[in-house]
Amino acid sequence: MLLHENDKRWTQTQLVVFFVLFLLAVPEFNPIQMLYHTFSTLQPWQVGSFCLLMMVTIFLSDAPHLLYVAIRIFFHSILSIFFDKVEIIGAYQNIPPQGPVIFCINHANQFMDAVMVLCTLRNHRPISYLMAEASWKRRIIGDFARALQVIPVKRAQDEARKGNGRVELVLEKNQEQDEQQQDKDDNQSITQQLTLQGHQGTQFTQHTKVGDKIRLEGMAYAAKIVHIESDTCLHLAWDSPTTPPLHTRLQYDILPQVPLQVVFEKVLDRLALQGAVGIFPEGGSHDRTDLLPLKIGISLLAYQALDTHGLRVPIIPVGLSYFHAHRWRGRAVVEYGKPVYVDPSTLPQFQQGGAARHHVCQAFLSQVEDAMRSVLVQSPDYETLQLLHTARRLYQRPEQLLTQEKQDLARRFTVGYQRFVQQMAEHPDAMPPEWMDLQRRLKEYANELKELGLKDYQVNMLVASEDEEKESSTLYVGLQWLYAVVHLVVLLMIAAVPTLLLNLPVGVLAGLYSERRRQKALQKSKVKVHGYDVMLTEKVVFCMVMVPTLWFIYFLILRFGTNLEGPTVSLIMLSLPVFSYIGIIVAKAGMVGWNDLRPHLMRLFPTTRPRLKALPATREALQKDLRAFIKRIGPELGDLYYEKEVDWAAVQEKYRRSKEESSVAEMPLDKKEQ
């Protein structure tokens, strides 16, 4: 039904456009020409001035909305240029058409994350975001942010400063923490009280205050200061699942406490006006394969909306999954999950403040995190994620899967892998003997494909090609080859002129610029792995400046360096965006054609022919053993193996609680009794 509605809207748009063009092209039907003919004293400049005045008046009367629509259309075009495909899951099922809503989004691609949600929302409802004040002040990005009425937020990490001397974490002795014991009983994250001892000239009383945070060398997490004793001793509240580095002298950063009440009031006002707000609870963007620890602000906003305005605001998790996001013409999946709501029965505990408020906020934050994980495919590291993607492609049935089915199957593999690893850690004697061998073979198969420059689906094409060669005549096979080569050459010829003149100069410079920005961001960040999350944003920003600049240079050349008339130059300039986009599409088609032709060309070389010939048999044997292994261990995975539809939020909650129970069980006895 969604495709039908979109097609109908597109058909209506086409009819309107061609009807207007028809009226303008035929003088007898042109309404303006009719007006001039009827009223001979009427001059063109008078009609033009009146229309211009009316346009300005209409725009000013609804400027914010019209500007928002214009920006959304512009970003739609940006996505169509930089992404080969953007697939949407759950937008119409899980997004309410009206009313207040908070979108809780993972932050994997810097500012493009906000653009992705902006352009894929149901009914194109307006959305505002929270943005770091440092980004809000940047040129171009900040200009768009102000036009979209984005709310700037001052972040503690942006104000971080290096502390004097070195510090050492030690456990406090004989501490009695009612809140900590309550967290243990409810299987929530355990808050530890740690002492930070200063060495080599620390001055805690002068340079820090209660409420500031300390971030140790090499760590992304920052612990809050709860008490300062002296220049060499203070106390921290450590509520991260990350193990604290005890008894090690490290350098450290001081993150000042940032008041957020003004920001909260602005967000609550938007929600009270039935608005939509997008939040990135991880804080900064990153290119890790798992979520960063979520900030508690999302819980505070949800509870304050209920407490202040009586709004039980739905928190909708949004999972953004990118494939080759830092490259041109990548692919993205935007998945909207089922909303999460604050339990009104816990509001009295929030209103009490102190430990009770902290407890209910942490509990709700865990629910939000479970919901976010339910719309993402995550793993401990990139290598494991690649391994699981390879296993998923080998396991799945030959027919084409829908995007939602692919995401579901990928989650079954990642969550199933986590469960299996956890079971093997608890019962190492029960490890299947073929497990390690299967992992090794998967890695070898993936590495072989990478070295040959092939994708997994192309291995099946090799088998089909060999079968066709056996069954078909030499002439037929030769004609197929000739068609493939001619098709590729024609595509490259069509794409050559617009690519070389319009796209290539800016594309090369954008790649160099984004690489420099990536390295700079990686040096400043404590959480990035490679810094790929900033590259596409920097390419887009660079192209926003350089593409118009290049077109302006061509305009000057055509206007003053040739004898072409003004209308001809104008027509050429208006055609540049069209030809530039055609160049991008045709170049992509040419690359697809080249990738399909490449395996057949590689079979002509003696060095790669044996490796290509062995790949189908290797894949078939690996696929057979993998399916047999999953069939053997599948029953132990329960609902992941048997259930057709899985409640992923419930699965993530169950997994989180089991991890928390295991961590409590593994704690030393003296620590449990504190």
XYZ file of C-alpha atoms in Angstrom:
674
model
C 0.000 0.000 0.000
C 2.912 2.335 0.753
C 4.384 1.874 -2.719
C 0.955 2.402 -4.262
C 0.492 5.716 -2.441
C 3.965 6.891 -3.405
C 3.402 5.954 -7.042
C 0.062 7.770 -7.055
C 1.638 10.902 -5.568
C 4.449 10.763 -8.137
C 1.913 10.366 -10.973
C -0.013 13.402 -9.770
C 3.189 15.447 -9.574
C 4.142 14.490 -13.126
C 0.703 15.451 -14.444
C 0.842 18.855 -12.757
C 4.359 19.588 -14.066
C 3.559 18.669 -17.661
C 0.239 20.526 -17.548
C 2.030 23.722 -16.445
C 4.668 23.237 -19.160
C 1.908 22.790 -21.728
C 0.266 26.049 -20.682
C 3.570 27.890 -20.885
C 4.543 26.379 -24.246
C 1.348 27.164 -26.168
C 0.677 30.947 -26.363
C -3.051 30.448 -26.943
C -3.364 28.665 -23.585
C -0.823 30.687 -21.625
C -2.860 32.533 -18.932
C -0.351 35.371 -18.686
C -0.427 35.947 -22.443
C -4.232 35.932 -22.289
C -4.063 38.613 -19.609
C -1.757 40.792 -21.715
C -4.009 40.355 -24.738
C -7.154 41.321 -22.801
C -5.615 44.313 -20.990
C -3.258 45.925 -23.485
C -2.048 48.565 -21.029
C -0.725 45.931 -18.656
C 3.065 45.607 -18.713
C 5.124 42.443 -17.947
C 7.131 44.196 -15.223
C 3.899 45.035 -13.394
C 2.723 41.414 -13.315
C 6.200 40.263 -12.378
C 6.480 42.765 -9.526
C 3.053 41.807 -8.180
C 3.914 38.084 -8.251
C 7.285 38.700 -6.597
C 5.653 40.770 -3.852
C 3.064 38.046 -3.220
C 5.789 35.370 -3.079
C 7.771 37.352 -0.514
C 4.618 37.973 1.583
C 3.612 34.303 1.542
C 7.152 33.192 2.384
C 7.473 35.594 5.311
C 4.096 34.541 6.699
C 5.275 30.944 7.054
C 9.036 31.242 6.684
C 10.140 28.621 9.264
C 7.945 25.893 7.777
C 8.810 26.711 4.159
C 12.507 26.860 5.009
C 12.233 23.477 6.747
C 10.522 21.965 3.672
C 13.161 23.440 1.368
C 15.982 22.035 3.497
C 14.320 18.625 3.620
C 14.006 18.571 -0.182
C 17.646 19.608 -0.481
C 18.770 16.823 1.864
C 16.643 14.320 -0.046
C 18.696 15.167 -3.112
C 21.898 14.832 -1.074
C 20.911 11.318 0.027
C 20.032 10.315 -3.542
C 23.494 11.443 -4.664
C 25.636 10.023 -1.887
C 23.694 6.798 -1.183
C 22.860 4.053 -3.619
C 19.929 2.888 -1.496
C 18.229 3.941 1.739
C 15.817 1.328 3.095
C 13.231 2.074 5.795
C 11.768 -0.383 8.299
C 8.954 0.240 10.780
C 8.258 3.916 10.004
C 4.526 3.526 9.425
C 4.030 0.880 12.105
C 5.861 2.535 14.998
C 5.831 6.320 14.479
C 2.677 8.079 15.720
C 1.332 10.498 13.090
C 0.915 13.254 15.687
C 1.625 14.078 19.308
C 4.906 14.510 21.209
C 7.637 11.990 20.531
C 11.349 11.563 21.255
C 13.481 9.718 18.724
C 16.432 7.970 20.342
C 19.066 7.505 17.615
C 22.413 5.743 17.515
C 25.249 8.010 16.368
C 27.255 6.230 13.674
C 27.691 8.824 10.923
C 28.001 12.279 12.509
C 25.594 14.838 10.992
C 24.297 12.477 8.307
C 22.430 10.598 11.065
C 20.162 13.600 11.599
C 19.668 13.999 7.837
C 18.748 10.320 7.517
C 15.987 10.553 10.136
C 14.811 13.946 8.870
C 14.202 12.511 5.380
C 12.610 9.197 6.388
C 10.055 10.253 9.009
C 6.432 9.294 8.497
C 4.338 12.082 6.944
C 7.495 14.225 6.904
C 6.596 15.581 10.322
C 9.012 18.293 11.506
C 11.708 17.231 13.917
C 14.185 19.202 16.002
C 17.458 17.879 17.383
C 19.858 18.412 20.211
C 23.299 19.271 18.867
C 26.660 19.870 20.462
C 27.292 23.587 20.783
C 30.709 23.171 19.163
C 29.050 21.771 16.021
C 26.262 24.348 16.196
C 28.883 27.093 15.835
C 30.438 25.553 12.696
C 29.806 27.276 9.396
C 27.362 25.587 6.979
C 26.430 22.870 9.493
C 25.504 25.497 12.076
C 23.570 27.479 9.468
C 21.427 24.468 8.625
C 21.024 23.699 12.329
C 19.687 27.165 13.089
C 17.299 26.952 10.137
C 15.962 23.658 11.522
C 15.643 25.207 15.017
C 18.145 22.785 16.501
C 18.796 23.187 20.235
C 22.520 23.621 21.042
C 23.938 21.710 24.011
C 27.206 22.496 25.735
C 29.003 19.175 26.285
C 31.415 18.486 29.089
C 33.892 16.729 26.779
C 34.138 19.857 24.640
C 35.277 21.797 27.736
C 37.661 19.082 28.970
C 41.085 20.140 30.229
C 44.112 18.116 31.231
C 44.687 17.762 34.970
C 47.977 18.305 36.800
C 50.046 15.324 37.872
C 48.865 11.710 37.852
C 46.097 9.891 39.700
C 45.473 6.397 41.029
C 42.132 4.668 41.644
C 41.636 2.613 44.804
C 38.575 0.973 46.359
C 37.073 2.577 49.435
C 37.038 0.451 52.564
C 34.052 -0.245 54.850
C 31.588 1.642 52.678
C 27.885 1.022 53.105
C 25.853 1.987 50.059
C 22.114 1.443 50.304
C 21.732 2.492 46.694
C 24.407 0.044 45.620
C 22.704 -2.779 47.471
C 19.374 -1.839 45.938
C 20.953 -1.933 42.484
C 22.297 -5.410 43.179
C 18.930 -6.695 44.245
C 17.266 -5.350 41.095
C 20.060 -6.485 38.758
C 20.797 -2.931 37.654
C 24.244 -1.483 37.024
C 26.303 -1.397 40.230
C 27.614 1.973 41.392
C 31.006 1.791 43.087
C 32.493 4.439 45.321
C 36.165 4.821 44.416
C 38.895 6.966 45.872
C 41.136 8.917 43.521
C 44.577 9.543 44.992
C 46.669 12.316 43.452
C 50.405 12.225 42.813
C 53.011 14.571 41.363
C 51.350 17.880 42.157
C 47.587 17.402 41.852
C 45.453 20.327 43.094
C 41.938 18.927 43.390
C 40.596 21.652 45.695
C 41.553 24.392 43.222
C 40.893 22.759 39.849
C 37.843 20.579 40.503
C 34.484 20.792 42.234
C 31.749 18.350 43.187
C 29.753 17.430 40.086
C 32.711 17.595 37.721
C 33.903 14.387 36.085
C 37.274 12.692 35.836
C 38.240 10.833 32.656
C 41.274 8.617 32.996
C 43.898 8.184 30.309
C 42.794 5.812 27.541
C 39.140 5.637 28.656
C 35.939 7.059 27.160
C 33.980 6.890 30.429
C 34.133 9.790 32.909
C 33.263 9.276 36.590
C 31.480 11.914 38.649
C 33.136 13.583 41.643
C 30.998 13.184 44.774
C 33.383 14.530 47.448
C 36.733 16.340 47.564
C 38.882 15.778 50.666
C 42.128 17.517 49.737
C 44.433 18.387 46.867
C 45.481 14.732 46.671
C 42.258 12.871 47.487
C 38.704 12.874 46.150
C 35.882 10.362 45.786
C 34.184 9.206 42.570
C 30.920 7.430 41.743
C 31.751 4.740 39.185
C 28.517 3.492 37.589
C 29.920 2.149 34.319
C 30.090 -1.577 33.501
C 33.679 -0.916 32.440
C 36.152 -2.307 34.964
C 38.005 0.548 36.698
C 41.819 0.480 36.321
C 42.789 0.138 39.990
C 46.235 0.869 41.444
C 47.634 2.328 38.228
C 49.003 5.850 37.998
C 47.494 7.558 34.959
C 47.085 10.977 33.415
C 43.554 12.371 33.486
C 41.177 14.958 32.087
C 38.756 17.148 34.057
C 35.285 17.533 32.527
C 33.466 20.479 34.128
C 29.843 20.121 35.171
C 27.525 21.597 32.542
C 24.090 22.965 33.588
C 21.424 21.534 31.277
C 18.251 22.969 32.793
C 17.831 25.592 30.036
C 18.181 22.901 27.363
C 15.692 20.669 29.168
C 13.160 23.509 29.320
C 13.436 24.101 25.573
C 12.938 20.396 24.832
C 9.969 20.180 27.198
C 8.403 23.204 25.513
C 8.724 21.485 22.115
C 7.111 18.343 23.499
C 4.316 20.345 25.120
C 3.561 21.766 21.650
C 3.177 18.185 20.344
C 6.562 18.367 18.638
C 9.141 15.715 17.756
C 12.679 15.810 19.150
C 15.657 13.736 18.046
C 18.328 12.820 20.593
C 21.627 10.969 20.263
C 22.033 9.527 23.779
C 25.538 8.208 23.104
C 26.827 11.770 22.947
C 29.355 12.037 20.133
C 29.438 10.012 16.948
C 31.723 6.997 16.597
C 32.502 4.082 14.278
C 32.407 1.286 16.836
C 30.347 -1.860 16.304
C 28.535 -1.490 19.641
C 26.723 1.279 21.479
C 28.596 3.664 23.749
C 27.212 4.066 27.296
C 24.013 6.105 27.049
C 23.669 9.462 28.803
C 21.018 9.653 31.490
C 19.526 12.836 30.018
C 17.014 10.857 27.946
C 15.553 9.402 31.160
C 15.413 12.800 32.841
C 13.587 14.292 29.859
C 11.004 11.509 29.760
C 10.293 11.771 33.503
C 10.239 15.581 33.519
C 7.758 15.592 30.616
C 5.487 13.331 32.673
C 6.040 15.301 35.880
C 5.778 18.822 34.443
C 3.253 18.512 31.610
C 1.635 15.144 32.273
C 2.967 13.840 28.944
C 3.751 10.144 28.668
C 6.042 10.691 25.701
C 6.858 7.692 23.480
C 10.588 7.068 23.151
C 11.100 5.555 19.703
C 14.433 3.801 19.131
C 15.987 4.441 15.723
C 18.668 2.119 14.398
C 20.900 3.477 11.631
C 22.915 0.750 9.930
C 25.409 1.836 7.273
C 27.264 -0.239 4.715
C 30.406 1.471 3.383
C 29.121 4.720 4.859
C 32.402 6.576 4.363
C 32.395 5.864 0.601
C 30.375 7.224 -2.292
C 27.118 5.401 -3.115
C 26.945 3.398 0.097
C 23.799 1.819 1.506
C 21.831 2.543 4.676
C 19.005 0.915 6.622
C 16.830 3.079 8.896
C 14.833 0.983 11.358
C 12.224 2.464 13.700
C 11.461 0.255 16.694
C 8.520 -0.068 19.040
C 8.131 2.893 21.430
C 9.164 2.750 25.086
C 7.150 4.578 27.765
C 7.864 5.708 31.307
C 5.908 3.715 33.891
C 3.680 6.306 35.688
C 3.840 4.247 38.893
C 7.558 5.129 39.200
C 6.942 8.879 39.066
C 6.754 9.258 42.901
C 10.256 7.783 43.165
C 11.495 10.290 40.575
C 9.884 13.127 42.513
C 11.685 12.047 45.704
C 15.021 12.935 44.157
C 18.380 11.628 45.316
C 19.036 7.890 45.211
C 15.424 7.025 44.336
C 15.486 9.326 41.284
C 18.830 7.931 40.182
C 17.523 4.388 40.514
C 14.385 4.825 38.375
C 16.281 6.856 35.766
C 18.933 4.165 35.451
C 16.254 1.489 35.180
C 14.458 3.373 32.397
C 17.781 4.077 30.671
C 18.371 0.323 30.564
C 14.973 -0.111 28.872
C 15.885 2.518 26.290
C 19.219 0.824 25.643
C 17.495 -2.548 25.175
C 15.089 -0.919 22.710
C 17.964 0.664 20.774
C 19.803 -2.631 20.569
C 16.606 -4.216 19.220
C 16.914 -2.157 16.004
C 20.660 -2.584 15.511
C 23.031 -5.358 14.475
C 26.005 -5.192 16.827
C 29.024 -7.216 17.842
C 32.049 -6.822 20.129
C 34.364 -5.742 17.288
C 34.518 -5.211 13.544
C 36.232 -8.535 12.787
C 33.508 -10.482 14.582
C 30.812 -8.509 12.772
C 32.383 -9.314 9.397
C 32.619 -12.980 10.365
C 28.949 -13.089 11.349
C 27.885 -11.325 8.141
C 29.777 -13.983 6.166
C 28.081 -16.744 8.159
C 24.666 -15.162 7.613
C 25.139 -14.973 3.845
C 26.199 -18.629 3.723
C 23.321 -19.776 5.915
C 20.413 -17.908 4.327
C 18.261 -19.488 1.625
C 18.996 -18.722 -2.050
C 15.928 -16.547 -2.709
C 16.138 -12.817 -2.151
C 15.258 -11.667 1.364
C 13.440 -8.488 2.258
C 15.444 -5.868 4.137
C 13.551 -6.568 7.362
C 14.249 -10.292 6.988
C 17.948 -9.632 6.430
C 18.135 -7.449 9.537
C 16.240 -10.049 11.565
C 18.515 -12.875 10.434
C 21.625 -10.773 11.077
C 20.403 -10.065 14.630
C 19.773 -13.767 15.208
C 23.388 -14.436 14.302
C 24.884 -11.645 16.427
C 22.699 -12.291 19.495
C 23.052 -16.047 19.057
C 26.825 -15.650 18.885
C 26.794 -13.663 22.138
C 24.660 -16.304 23.860
C 26.841 -19.128 22.596
C 30.065 -17.408 23.703
C 28.530 -16.749 27.129
C 27.514 -20.404 27.452
C 30.991 -21.564 26.439
C 32.559 -19.216 29.006
C 30.374 -20.742 31.716
C 30.819 -24.327 30.515
C 34.114 -24.560 28.583
C 34.023 -28.379 28.641
C 30.864 -28.329 26.500
C 32.493 -26.493 23.585
C 31.826 -28.331 20.289
C 35.098 -29.527 18.737
C 34.207 -28.145 15.287
C 33.592 -24.606 16.604
C 37.167 -23.350 16.315
C 37.679 -25.052 12.958
C 34.505 -23.468 11.587
C 35.627 -19.993 12.688
C 39.013 -20.517 11.032
C 37.433 -21.634 7.755
C 35.016 -18.692 7.732
C 37.905 -16.270 8.201
C 39.945 -17.962 5.469
C 36.994 -17.857 3.057
C 36.350 -14.159 3.799
C 40.050 -13.336 3.372
C 40.197 -15.242 0.079
C 37.248 -13.231 -1.260
C 38.897 -10.005 -0.114
C 42.211 -10.843 -1.785
C 40.471 -11.717 -5.044
C 38.271 -8.623 -4.841
C 35.044 -10.637 -4.973
C 31.740 -10.683 -3.099
C 30.082 -13.826 -1.816
C 27.215 -13.637 -4.340
C 29.744 -13.686 -7.201
C 30.893 -17.185 -6.241
C 27.503 -18.522 -7.303
C 27.899 -16.618 -10.564
C 31.120 -18.537 -11.201
C 29.228 -21.812 -10.854
C 26.441 -20.618 -13.160
C 29.006 -19.418 -15.703
C 30.784 -22.793 -15.788
C 27.475 -24.604 -16.251
C 26.504 -22.293 -19.118
C 29.844 -22.866 -20.815
C 29.330 -26.621 -20.664
C 25.748 -26.476 -21.968
C 26.071 -23.649 -24.521
C 27.983 -23.323 -27.739
C 31.213 -21.363 -27.996
C 29.488 -18.792 -30.215
C 26.754 -18.168 -27.620
C 29.286 -17.721 -24.804
C 31.341 -15.402 -26.990
C 28.315 -13.255 -27.761
C 27.531 -12.986 -24.055
C 31.068 -11.810 -23.386
C 30.876 -9.331 -26.254
C 27.593 -7.925 -24.966
C 28.996 -7.521 -21.445
C 32.089 -5.705 -22.720
C 30.151 -3.435 -25.099
C 27.602 -2.648 -22.362
C 30.406 -1.659 -20.001
C 32.172 0.475 -22.617
C 28.959 2.305 -23.535
C 28.214 3.049 -19.875
C 31.725 4.376 -19.301
C 31.512 6.546 -22.420
C 28.196 8.043 -21.304
C 29.583 8.739 -17.842
C 32.969 9.997 -19.052
C 32.164 13.649 -19.849
C 30.004 14.539 -16.817
C 32.260 12.514 -14.525
C 35.517 14.068 -15.724
C 34.246 17.644 -15.932
C 31.701 17.844 -13.096
C 32.197 15.063 -10.560
C 35.798 13.884 -10.585
C 37.547 17.170 -9.643
C 35.289 17.745 -6.633
C 35.202 14.033 -5.720
C 38.987 13.708 -5.534
C 39.377 16.881 -3.480
C 36.509 15.840 -1.191
C 38.209 12.505 -0.548
C 41.483 14.198 0.399
C 39.714 16.742 2.598
C 37.630 14.136 4.416
C 40.705 11.996 5.061
C 42.459 14.950 6.681
C 39.378 15.652 8.814
C 39.174 11.975 9.759
C 42.727 11.964 11.057
C 42.120 15.148 13.028
C 38.899 13.774 14.562
C 40.624 10.495 15.426
C 43.388 12.318 17.297
C 40.883 14.295 19.383
C 38.485 11.420 20.130
C 38.612 8.855 22.915
C 35.985 6.558 21.383
C 36.593 6.405 17.626
C 38.300 3.356 16.119
C 39.171 4.593 12.623
C 37.220 7.846 12.462
C 35.157 6.732 9.459
C 32.023 8.232 11.014
C 33.080 11.786 10.102
C 34.135 11.209 6.501
C 30.788 11.317 4.700
C 29.681 14.447 6.553
C 32.915 16.194 5.638
C 32.519 15.127 2.006
C 28.987 16.511 1.904
C 30.017 19.817 3.495
C 32.967 20.124 1.115
C 30.794 19.429 -1.921
C 28.187 21.981 -0.791
C 30.874 24.636 -1.191
C 32.989 23.337 -4.060
C 30.295 22.139 -6.490
C 28.679 25.609 -6.808
C 32.171 27.091 -6.983
C 33.094 24.790 -9.881
C 29.844 25.598 -11.676
C 30.484 29.327 -11.214
C 33.931 28.894 -12.795
C 32.323 27.143 -15.775
C 29.797 29.989 -16.002
C 32.585 32.562 -16.193
C 34.352 30.523 -18.878
C 31.164 30.161 -20.947
C 30.062 33.757 -20.487
C 33.341 35.543 -21.130
C 35.449 32.935 -22.920
C 32.983 31.939 -25.633
C 30.602 33.591 -28.090
C 27.556 31.765 -26.758
C 24.450 33.875 -26.152
C 22.993 34.424 -22.710
C 20.016 32.025 -23.029
C 22.330 29.268 -24.269
C 24.693 29.770 -21.335
C 21.719 29.748 -18.965
C 20.436 26.493 -20.457
C 23.869 24.882 -20.085
C 24.138 26.001 -16.469
C 20.646 24.682 -15.670
C 21.643 21.366 -17.255
C 24.768 20.906 -15.121
C 22.949 19.369 -12.085
C 21.082 16.966 -14.368
C 24.223 15.825 -16.192
C 26.152 15.585 -12.927
C 23.517 13.269 -11.453
C 23.365 11.225 -14.666
C 27.126 10.860 -14.470
C 26.884 9.524 -10.915
C 24.142 6.998 -11.766
C 25.790 5.771 -14.971
C 29.213 5.540 -13.303
C 27.672 3.397 -10.565
C 26.056 1.161 -13.184
C 29.414 0.896 -14.906
C 31.087 -0.170 -11.671
C 28.421 -2.851 -11.154
C 29.009 -4.091 -14.692
C 32.758 -4.132 -14.109
C 32.382 -6.076 -10.860
C 30.247 -8.679 -12.638
C 32.724 -8.966 -15.496
C 35.850 -9.027 -13.328
C 35.613 -12.659 -12.107
C 35.354 -13.897 -15.707
C 38.389 -11.848 -16.737
C 40.361 -13.162 -13.763
C 39.777 -16.714 -15.003
C 41.994 -15.900 -17.989
C 45.081 -15.514 -15.763
C 46.955 -18.658 -14.639
C 47.660 -17.237 -11.169
C 44.018 -16.689 -10.215
C 42.275 -19.389 -12.291
C 42.895 -22.252 -9.802
C 41.784 -20.128 -6.842
C 38.576 -19.113 -8.598
C 37.883 -22.700 -9.607
C 38.255 -23.887 -6.009
C 35.987 -21.210 -4.506
C 32.569 -22.780 -5.311
C 33.542 -26.124 -3.746
C 34.985 -24.346 -0.710
C 31.805 -22.332 -0.291
C 29.544 -25.363 -0.698
C 31.454 -27.393 1.904
C 31.575 -24.476 4.334
C 27.858 -23.783 3.857
C 26.987 -27.431 4.508
C 29.084 -27.614 7.707
C 27.792 -24.250 8.952
C 24.156 -25.259 8.527
C 24.834 -28.573 10.241
C 26.521 -26.786 13.156
C 23.638 -24.323 13.559
C 21.163 -27.196 13.407
C 23.083 -28.872 16.221
C 23.380 -25.894 18.589
C 20.193 -24.122 17.502
C 17.876 -25.766 20.071
C 20.125 -24.431 22.838
C 19.457 -20.875 21.601
C 15.717 -21.240 22.170
C 13.556 -18.506 20.659
C 16.308 -17.334 18.284
C 16.156 -20.699 16.553
C 12.487 -21.662 16.822
C 10.432 -18.443 16.846
C 9.421 -16.864 13.531
C 9.016 -13.423 15.116
C 11.284 -12.382 17.987
C 10.694 -9.567 20.475
C 14.204 -8.165 20.230
C 13.771 -5.669 23.066
C 12.803 -8.535 25.410
C 15.737 -10.605 24.127
C 18.173 -7.749 24.784
C 16.719 -7.198 28.271
C 17.102 -10.888 29.117
C 20.696 -10.900 27.858
C 21.550 -7.742 29.815
C 20.119 -9.131 33.047
C 21.998 -12.394 32.648
C 25.247 -10.463 32.171
C 24.551 -8.377 35.276
C 23.797 -11.496 37.314
C 27.035 -13.067 36.097
C 29.048 -9.943 36.973
C 27.555 -9.854 40.486
C 28.216 -13.561 40.958
C 31.862 -13.122 39.928
C 32.487 -10.231 42.347
C 34.728 -10.936 45.348
C 32.836 -11.747 48.519
C 34.178 -8.749 50.440
C 32.999 -6.421 47.674
C 29.505 -7.945 47.672
C 29.204 -7.352 51.392
C 30.169 -3.667 51.196
